[in-house]
Amino acid sequence: MLKQAQTKYRAFAPVALSQRTWPDAQLTQAPQWLSTDLRDGNQALIEPMDPQRKLRMFQMLVKIGFKEIEVGFPSASQADFDFVRLLIEQDLIPADVSIQVLTQARQPLIERTFESLRGARRVIVHLYNAVAPVMRRVVLGLDEDQIVDLAVRHTRMVKELAAAQTGTEFVFQYSPEMFSGTELVFSKRVVDAVTEAWGATPERKCIINLPATVEHSTPNIFADMIEWMHRYLARRDAIVLSVHPHNDRGTGTAAGEFALMAGADRIEGCLFGNGERTGNVDLVNIALNLYTQGVHPQLDFSDIDEVRRCVEHCNQLSVHPRHPYVGDLVYTSFSGSHQDAIKKAFAARKEGEIWDMPYLPIDPKDLGRSYDAVIRVNSQSGKGGISYLLEAEYGIELPRRLQIEFSQVVQAVMDDAGKELSAADLWGIFENEYGLAEAQAGAPVQAAVSEHSGGQVAVHALVQIGGARLDVRGQGIGPIDAFVDGLSRHLSDDLRVLDYHEHAIGSGANARAAAYLELRVGETQTLFGVGLDANIVSASLKAIVSGLNRATRQGRLTLRAKPVESAAPVAAV
């Protein structure tokens, strides 16, 4: 790279436009859409589509709701010519859909184009010729007058051939190619001459398409160029003003949106931004940007994954996992702080409310996506993502301090494994850490609860702690208090219950209770235990045993005396 870049490149000149209005404009309705996937997008492929792929793409575009579809350059190749004939002869074009074909301003190409269109109901014939100074000087060797004459002569030719082909409704479209690199005054001169030659009227409009054939300015300058043309073109009321942005600077979407704000009525582009070089503007991106602002784009992406599969099959190009709206990972958060915010917002949101969710500009369900992949856990994740997956998949609603505790357990596993963990992986870690698998295989608590004198409760239980079987007998104001009283006789440290949470998992005959108890063992050590059972009292007692077993494994707890075996069986709660 040159240290003095200005010796090789020059900045794009700003447009002298006073009192520009587009910066304050708001998009309140959908534009006219033209898909050029089958022409501009197809010619950009290493291996252009075969007829089967072309037809599949055409049918998908119709299904999405495109009413104007550029289907080829029939004078450029036999394949494109044959595809246009296939659509017409097999009556594959819906009555409300117009096909568009492209042709250069050259007589034999225009004649061949009309030959391909025999029998069509409604066609947009798209004529173009280059107008930029570099093209006039280097490629064509024509001056301004000659460029205008070339455009006008071939416009008249299209008009004559259209008049001679009865039974087809023709719409005329003209593009001053490389408009983005052409003097505005000259662009206006060419376009005005073309619309006059065509005889455009408000009742018989033509389409004037202004392409950013090469995007080499900031999008605000492109918007200024569009607003200038919108203001000063002759016969503006007889023109559908169209834009065709490319993405050479990576700002195609912004340029397209700004152009619509600046007065354009129509926009051409491809699904997911396919096209020459860095691509045409991404129509899905613009459409769904509108949707997130409360404007229906009149295109249907309710099953965006089906659209992506079709595009990937037809183009033989993969859609990037971070591509806006459609990528595999665009609704996924691995970051712990993001996950925590999303989890809280989902919990607070009520159905029917305006969508206002952190990190999710659109509801994935509107595009046929589930919430399954919204939160995924890796080494960058935190407690929010972990608890979200356990709740979504297994109905476990972890209290906040338990979320913090368990996230540290998961982080240790993650640091060792170094890979993403699924909900099933997290559940396995949770079961192992809190002894739930053991509890399901054979309950570690068998307890009998009975009323005692003075309104107290008596508990008699057999428990397994640290591999030892203990006979626990205690009294208290409730089952938990009585159980702790009995356990304390066997422990070397004080045991207190600091916090208690419970909830139901499921409903009906298969419902279970989940209990989460925060315990203090000794003066400073706290940890959680978890219990699951059909009975809430049993779930609570299991949670205490779960916590004590964890304390034993961690070396925080020792038994005060030799375990006592009970000969008498104890009825379960």
GROMACS .gro file of N, CA and C in nm, residues 120-229:
model
  330
  120ALA      N    1  -4.515  -1.372  -2.463
  120ALA     CA    2  -4.518  -1.333  -2.321
  120ALA      C    3  -4.633  -1.236  -2.295
  121ARG      N    4  -4.685  -1.237  -2.172
  121ARG     CA    5  -4.796  -1.148  -2.137
  121ARG      C    6  -4.747  -1.006  -2.106
  122ARG      N    7  -4.645  -0.998  -2.018
  122ARG     CA    8  -4.596  -0.865  -1.975
  122ARG      C    9  -4.446  -0.875  -1.948
  123VAL      N   10  -4.370  -0.789  -2.011
  123VAL     CA   11  -4.224  -0.796  -2.002
  123VAL      C   12  -4.168  -0.655  -1.981
  124ILE      N   13  -4.068  -0.646  -1.894
  124ILE     CA   14  -3.987  -0.525  -1.882
  124ILE      C   15  -3.861  -0.546  -1.964
  125VAL      N   16  -3.843  -0.463  -2.066
  125VAL     CA   17  -3.721  -0.469  -2.147
  125VAL      C   18  -3.624  -0.365  -2.093
  126HIS      N   19  -3.510  -0.415  -2.046
  126HIS     CA   20  -3.413  -0.331  -1.977
  126HIS      C   21  -3.296  -0.302  -2.070
  127LEU      N   22  -3.289  -0.180  -2.116
  127LEU     CA   23  -3.183  -0.135  -2.208
  127LEU      C   24  -3.078  -0.058  -2.130
  128TYR      N   25  -2.951  -0.081  -2.164
  128TYR     CA   26  -2.847  -0.003  -2.097
  128TYR      C   27  -2.732   0.029  -2.192
  129ASN      N   28  -2.663   0.138  -2.159
  129ASN     CA   29  -2.535   0.169  -2.223
  129ASN      C   30  -2.452   0.250  -2.125
  130ALA      N   31  -2.321   0.239  -2.137
  130ALA     CA   32  -2.231   0.307  -2.044
  130ALA      C   33  -2.227   0.456  -2.073
  131VAL      N   34  -2.220   0.536  -1.967
  131VAL     CA   35  -2.221   0.682  -1.983
  131VAL      C   36  -2.107   0.749  -1.907
  132ALA      N   37  -2.032   0.676  -1.823
  132ALA     CA   38  -1.930   0.737  -1.737
  132ALA      C   39  -1.813   0.790  -1.820
  133PRO      N   40  -1.745   0.893  -1.770
  133PRO     CA   41  -1.631   0.949  -1.845
  133PRO      C   42  -1.525   0.846  -1.880
  134VAL      N   43  -1.492   0.757  -1.786
  134VAL     CA   44  -1.388   0.659  -1.814
  134VAL      C   45  -1.430   0.564  -1.925
  135MET      N   46  -1.559   0.532  -1.932
  135MET     CA   47  -1.608   0.445  -2.038
  135MET      C   48  -1.613   0.519  -2.171
  136ARG      N   49  -1.656   0.644  -2.168
  136ARG     CA   50  -1.660   0.723  -2.292
  136ARG      C   51  -1.521   0.740  -2.352
  137ARG      N   52  -1.426   0.764  -2.263
  137ARG     CA   53  -1.291   0.795  -2.309
  137ARG      C   54  -1.210   0.671  -2.345
  138VAL      N   55  -1.215   0.569  -2.260
  138VAL     CA   56  -1.124   0.455  -2.272
  138VAL      C   57  -1.184   0.339  -2.349
  139VAL      N   58  -1.311   0.310  -2.324
  139VAL     CA   59  -1.372   0.189  -2.380
  139VAL      C   60  -1.444   0.217  -2.511
  140LEU      N   61  -1.528   0.319  -2.512
  140LEU     CA   62  -1.614   0.343  -2.628
  140LEU      C   63  -1.555   0.441  -2.729
  141GLY      N   64  -1.477   0.534  -2.682
  141GLY     CA   65  -1.423   0.635  -2.772
  141GLY      C   66  -1.530   0.726  -2.829
  142LEU      N   67  -1.630   0.761  -2.748
  142LEU     CA   68  -1.741   0.845  -2.792
  142LEU      C   69  -1.749   0.969  -2.704
  143ASP      N   70  -1.793   1.079  -2.765
  143ASP     CA   71  -1.812   1.200  -2.685
  143ASP      C   72  -1.955   1.201  -2.630
  144GLU      N   73  -1.991   1.305  -2.556
  144GLU     CA   74  -2.121   1.312  -2.490
  144GLU      C   75  -2.235   1.308  -2.593
  145ASP      N   76  -2.224   1.383  -2.700
  145ASP     CA   77  -2.330   1.386  -2.801
  145ASP      C   78  -2.351   1.247  -2.860
  146GLN      N   79  -2.243   1.177  -2.886
  146GLN     CA   80  -2.254   1.043  -2.944
  146GLN      C   81  -2.318   0.944  -2.847
  147ILE      N   82  -2.287   0.959  -2.717
  147ILE     CA   83  -2.350   0.872  -2.617
  147ILE      C   84  -2.501   0.896  -2.613
  148VAL      N   85  -2.542   1.022  -2.616
  148VAL     CA   86  -2.685   1.054  -2.614
  148VAL      C   87  -2.752   0.998  -2.739
  149ASP      N   88  -2.689   1.015  -2.853
  149ASP     CA   89  -2.745   0.963  -2.979
  149ASP      C   90  -2.759   0.811  -2.973
  150LEU      N   91  -2.657   0.744  -2.920
  150LEU     CA   92  -2.663   0.597  -2.909
  150LEU      C   93  -2.781   0.554  -2.824
  151ALA      N   94  -2.801   0.619  -2.709
  151ALA     CA   95  -2.910   0.583  -2.619
  151ALA      C   96  -3.046   0.608  -2.684
  152VAL      N   97  -3.060   0.721  -2.752
  152VAL     CA   98  -3.189   0.758  -2.812
  152VAL      C   99  -3.222   0.664  -2.928
  153ARG      N  100  -3.125   0.637  -3.016
  153ARG     CA  101  -3.151   0.549  -3.131
  153ARG      C  102  -3.199   0.411  -3.086
  154HIS      N  103  -3.136   0.358  -2.985
  154HIS     CA  104  -3.173   0.223  -2.944
  154HIS      C  105  -3.302   0.221  -2.861
  155THR      N  106  -3.332   0.332  -2.795
  155THR     CA  107  -3.463   0.344  -2.730
  155THR      C  108  -3.574   0.340  -2.834
  156ARG      N  109  -3.556   0.413  -2.942
  156ARG     CA  110  -3.656   0.413  -3.050
  156ARG      C  111  -3.669   0.274  -3.112
  157MET      N  112  -3.558   0.204  -3.122
  157MET     CA  113  -3.562   0.068  -3.176
  157MET      C  114  -3.646  -0.023  -3.087
  158VAL      N  115  -3.624  -0.014  -2.957
  158VAL     CA  116  -3.705  -0.094  -2.863
  158VAL      C  117  -3.852  -0.058  -2.877
  159LYS      N  118  -3.880   0.070  -2.888
  159LYS     CA  119  -4.019   0.116  -2.900
  159LYS      C  120  -4.084   0.059  -3.025
  160GLU      N  121  -4.013   0.058  -3.137
  160GLU     CA  122  -4.068   0.006  -3.262
  160GLU      C  123  -4.092  -0.144  -3.255
  161LEU      N  124  -3.997  -0.218  -3.200
  161LEU     CA  125  -4.014  -0.364  -3.191
  161LEU      C  126  -4.127  -0.399  -3.095
  162ALA      N  127  -4.142  -0.321  -2.989
  162ALA     CA  128  -4.250  -0.347  -2.894
  162ALA      C  129  -4.386  -0.322  -2.960
  163ALA      N  130  -4.395  -0.217  -3.039
  163ALA     CA  131  -4.522  -0.186  -3.106
  163ALA      C  132  -4.558  -0.294  -3.208
  164ALA      N  133  -4.456  -0.356  -3.266
  164ALA     CA  134  -4.481  -0.457  -3.370
  164ALA      C  135  -4.521  -0.592  -3.309
  165GLN      N  136  -4.494  -0.613  -3.180
  165GLN     CA  137  -4.523  -0.742  -3.117
  165GLN      C  138  -4.651  -0.729  -3.035
  166THR      N  139  -4.762  -0.748  -3.102
  166THR     CA  140  -4.891  -0.734  -3.034
  166THR      C  141  -4.913  -0.854  -2.942
  167GLY      N  142  -4.999  -0.834  -2.844
  167GLY     CA  143  -5.031  -0.941  -2.751
  167GLY      C  144  -4.941  -0.941  -2.628
  168THR      N  145  -4.838  -0.859  -2.628
  168THR     CA  146  -4.748  -0.848  -2.512
  168THR      C  147  -4.748  -0.704  -2.464
  169GLU      N  148  -4.762  -0.687  -2.333
  169GLU     CA  149  -4.749  -0.555  -2.273
  169GLU      C  150  -4.602  -0.533  -2.239
  170PHE      N  151  -4.544  -0.431  -2.299
  170PHE     CA  152  -4.403  -0.403  -2.275
  170PHE      C  153  -4.388  -0.280  -2.186
  171VAL      N  154  -4.298  -0.292  -2.090
  171VAL     CA  155  -4.257  -0.178  -2.008
  171VAL      C  156  -4.110  -0.154  -2.040
  172PHE      N  157  -4.074  -0.028  -2.058
  172PHE     CA  158  -3.938   0.007  -2.095
  172PHE      C  159  -3.859   0.049  -1.972
  173GLN      N  160  -3.736  -0.005  -1.960
  173GLN     CA  161  -3.646   0.037  -1.853
  173GLN      C  162  -3.512   0.076  -1.916
  174TYR      N  163  -3.457   0.185  -1.865
  174TYR     CA  164  -3.327   0.230  -1.915
  174TYR      C  165  -3.233   0.253  -1.797
  175SER      N  166  -3.106   0.205  -1.813
  175SER     CA  167  -3.002   0.229  -1.714
  175SER      C  168  -2.884   0.301  -1.778
  176PRO      N  169  -2.849   0.419  -1.727
  176PRO     CA  170  -2.721   0.479  -1.766
  176PRO      C  171  -2.611   0.409  -1.687
  177GLU      N  172  -2.547   0.309  -1.749
  177GLU     CA  173  -2.453   0.226  -1.675
  177GLU      C  174  -2.340   0.310  -1.620
  178MET      N  175  -2.297   0.271  -1.497
  178MET     CA  176  -2.195   0.344  -1.422
  178MET      C  177  -2.243   0.485  -1.387
  179PHE      N  178  -2.372   0.497  -1.360
  179PHE     CA  179  -2.427   0.624  -1.311
  179PHE      C  180  -2.347   0.675  -1.191
  180SER      N  181  -2.304   0.582  -1.104
  180SER     CA  182  -2.233   0.621  -0.982
  180SER      C  183  -2.102   0.692  -1.010
  181GLY      N  184  -2.049   0.679  -1.133
  181GLY     CA  185  -1.925   0.745  -1.168
  181GLY      C  186  -1.942   0.847  -1.278
  182THR      N  187  -2.062   0.899  -1.296
  182THR     CA  188  -2.093   0.991  -1.407
  182THR      C  189  -2.135   1.127  -1.354
  183GLU      N  190  -2.101   1.231  -1.430
  183GLU     CA  191  -2.145   1.366  -1.394
  183GLU      C  192  -2.297   1.371  -1.391
  184LEU      N  193  -2.353   1.431  -1.288
  184LEU     CA  194  -2.498   1.435  -1.274
  184LEU      C  195  -2.565   1.509  -1.389
  185VAL      N  196  -2.506   1.617  -1.432
  185VAL     CA  197  -2.567   1.694  -1.541
  185VAL      C  198  -2.576   1.610  -1.668
  186PHE      N  199  -2.471   1.532  -1.695
  186PHE     CA  200  -2.476   1.448  -1.814
  186PHE      C  201  -2.572   1.331  -1.796
  187SER      N  202  -2.577   1.271  -1.678
  187SER     CA  203  -2.674   1.164  -1.653
  187SER      C  204  -2.815   1.213  -1.679
  188LYS      N  205  -2.845   1.333  -1.631
  188LYS     CA  206  -2.979   1.391  -1.654
  188LYS      C  207  -3.003   1.411  -1.803
  189ARG      N  208  -2.903   1.460  -1.874
  189ARG     CA  209  -2.920   1.485  -2.017
  189ARG      C  210  -2.955   1.356  -2.091
  190VAL      N  211  -2.883   1.248  -2.061
  190VAL     CA  212  -2.909   1.120  -2.129
  190VAL      C  213  -3.048   1.068  -2.094
  191VAL      N  214  -3.080   1.068  -1.965
  191VAL     CA  215  -3.209   1.015  -1.922
  191VAL      C  216  -3.324   1.096  -1.979
  192ASP      N  217  -3.315   1.227  -1.978
  192ASP     CA  218  -3.421   1.310  -2.034
  192ASP      C  219  -3.442   1.282  -2.182
  193ALA      N  220  -3.333   1.261  -2.254
  193ALA     CA  221  -3.345   1.231  -2.398
  193ALA      C  222  -3.413   1.096  -2.418
  194VAL      N  223  -3.383   1.000  -2.334
  194VAL     CA  224  -3.442   0.866  -2.346
  194VAL      C  225  -3.590   0.869  -2.314
  195THR      N  226  -3.629   0.935  -2.206
  195THR     CA  227  -3.772   0.937  -2.169
  195THR      C  228  -3.854   1.012  -2.274
  196GLU      N  229  -3.793   1.113  -2.336
  196GLU     CA  230  -3.862   1.183  -2.444
  196GLU      C  231  -3.878   1.090  -2.566
  197ALA      N  232  -3.773   1.018  -2.599
  197ALA     CA  233  -3.779   0.928  -2.715
  197ALA      C  234  -3.880   0.816  -2.693
  198TRP      N  235  -3.890   0.767  -2.572
  198TRP     CA  236  -3.986   0.661  -2.541
  198TRP      C  237  -4.128   0.715  -2.539
  199GLY      N  238  -4.143   0.841  -2.505
  199GLY     CA  239  -4.277   0.899  -2.494
  199GLY      C  240  -4.341   0.867  -2.361
  200ALA      N  241  -4.262   0.874  -2.255
  200ALA     CA  242  -4.313   0.841  -2.122
  200ALA      C  243  -4.418   0.941  -2.077
  201THR      N  244  -4.527   0.890  -2.020
  201THR     CA  245  -4.633   0.974  -1.965
  201THR      C  246  -4.673   0.917  -1.829
  202PRO      N  247  -4.742   0.996  -1.748
  202PRO     CA  248  -4.788   0.942  -1.619
  202PRO      C  249  -4.874   0.817  -1.636
  203GLU      N  250  -4.942   0.805  -1.750
  203GLU     CA  251  -5.027   0.687  -1.774
  203GLU      C  252  -4.944   0.570  -1.829
  204ARG      N  253  -4.831   0.599  -1.889
  204ARG     CA  254  -4.745   0.495  -1.947
  204ARG      C  255  -4.602   0.524  -1.903
  205LYS      N  256  -4.577   0.490  -1.777
  205LYS     CA  257  -4.448   0.522  -1.719
  205LYS      C  258  -4.338   0.430  -1.771
  206CYS      N  259  -4.217   0.481  -1.770
  206CYS     CA  260  -4.102   0.396  -1.793
  206CYS      C  261  -4.020   0.391  -1.663
  207ILE      N  262  -3.929   0.296  -1.657
  207ILE     CA  263  -3.843   0.280  -1.539
  207ILE      C  264  -3.706   0.337  -1.573
  208ILE      N  265  -3.660   0.428  -1.492
  208ILE     CA  266  -3.523   0.478  -1.504
  208ILE      C  267  -3.446   0.422  -1.386
  209ASN      N  268  -3.346   0.340  -1.419
  209ASN     CA  269  -3.270   0.269  -1.317
  209ASN      C  270  -3.131   0.332  -1.306
  210LEU      N  271  -3.096   0.377  -1.186
  210LEU     CA  272  -2.970   0.445  -1.163
  210LEU      C  273  -2.877   0.351  -1.086
  211PRO      N  274  -2.782   0.288  -1.154
  211PRO     CA  275  -2.701   0.188  -1.087
  211PRO      C  276  -2.574   0.244  -1.024
  212ALA      N  277  -2.544   0.195  -0.903
  212ALA     CA  278  -2.409   0.212  -0.848
  212ALA      C  279  -2.329   0.094  -0.903
  213THR      N  280  -2.300   0.100  -1.032
  213THR     CA  281  -2.233  -0.012  -1.098
  213THR      C  282  -2.106  -0.048  -1.023
  214VAL      N  283  -2.034   0.054  -0.979
  214VAL     CA  284  -1.923   0.036  -0.885
  214VAL      C  285  -1.949   0.132  -0.770
  215GLU      N  286  -1.954   0.079  -0.649
  215GLU     CA  287  -1.977   0.165  -0.532
  215GLU      C  288  -1.842   0.224  -0.490
  216HIS      N  289  -1.825   0.354  -0.514
  216HIS     CA  290  -1.698   0.415  -0.476
  216HIS      C  291  -1.716   0.548  -0.404
  217SER      N  292  -1.830   0.565  -0.338
  217SER     CA  293  -1.849   0.682  -0.252
  217SER      C  294  -1.923   0.637  -0.128
  218THR      N  295  -1.922   0.722  -0.027
  218THR     CA  296  -2.001   0.692   0.092
  218THR      C  297  -2.150   0.696   0.057
  219PRO      N  298  -2.234   0.622   0.128
  219PRO     CA  299  -2.375   0.612   0.090
  219PRO      C  300  -2.450   0.744   0.094
  220ASN      N  301  -2.404   0.838   0.175
  220ASN     CA  302  -2.473   0.968   0.178
  220ASN      C  303  -2.455   1.042   0.045
  221ILE      N  304  -2.340   1.026  -0.019
  221ILE     CA  305  -2.319   1.092  -0.148
  221ILE      C  306  -2.407   1.028  -0.255
  222PHE      N  307  -2.420   0.894  -0.251
  222PHE     CA  308  -2.510   0.828  -0.344
  222PHE      C  309  -2.653   0.879  -0.324
  223ALA      N  310  -2.693   0.896  -0.198
  223ALA     CA  311  -2.827   0.950  -0.170
  223ALA      C  312  -2.842   1.090  -0.226
  224ASP      N  313  -2.739   1.172  -0.213
  224ASP     CA  314  -2.744   1.307  -0.271
  224ASP      C  315  -2.762   1.300  -0.423
  225MET      N  316  -2.693   1.206  -0.487
  225MET     CA  317  -2.705   1.192  -0.632
  225MET      C  318  -2.848   1.154  -0.671
  226ILE      N  319  -2.908   1.063  -0.593
  226ILE     CA  320  -3.046   1.021  -0.624
  226ILE      C  321  -3.142   1.136  -0.601
  227GLU      N  322  -3.125   1.209  -0.490
  227GLU     CA  323  -3.217   1.321  -0.466
  227GLU      C  324  -3.201   1.429  -0.573
  228TRP      N  325  -3.078   1.453  -0.619
  228TRP     CA  326  -3.057   1.551  -0.726
  228TRP      C  327  -3.133   1.510  -0.852
  229MET      N  328  -3.121   1.381  -0.891
  229MET     CA  329  -3.194   1.333  -1.009
  229MET      C  330  -3.345   1.339  -0.986
   0.00000   0.00000   0.00000
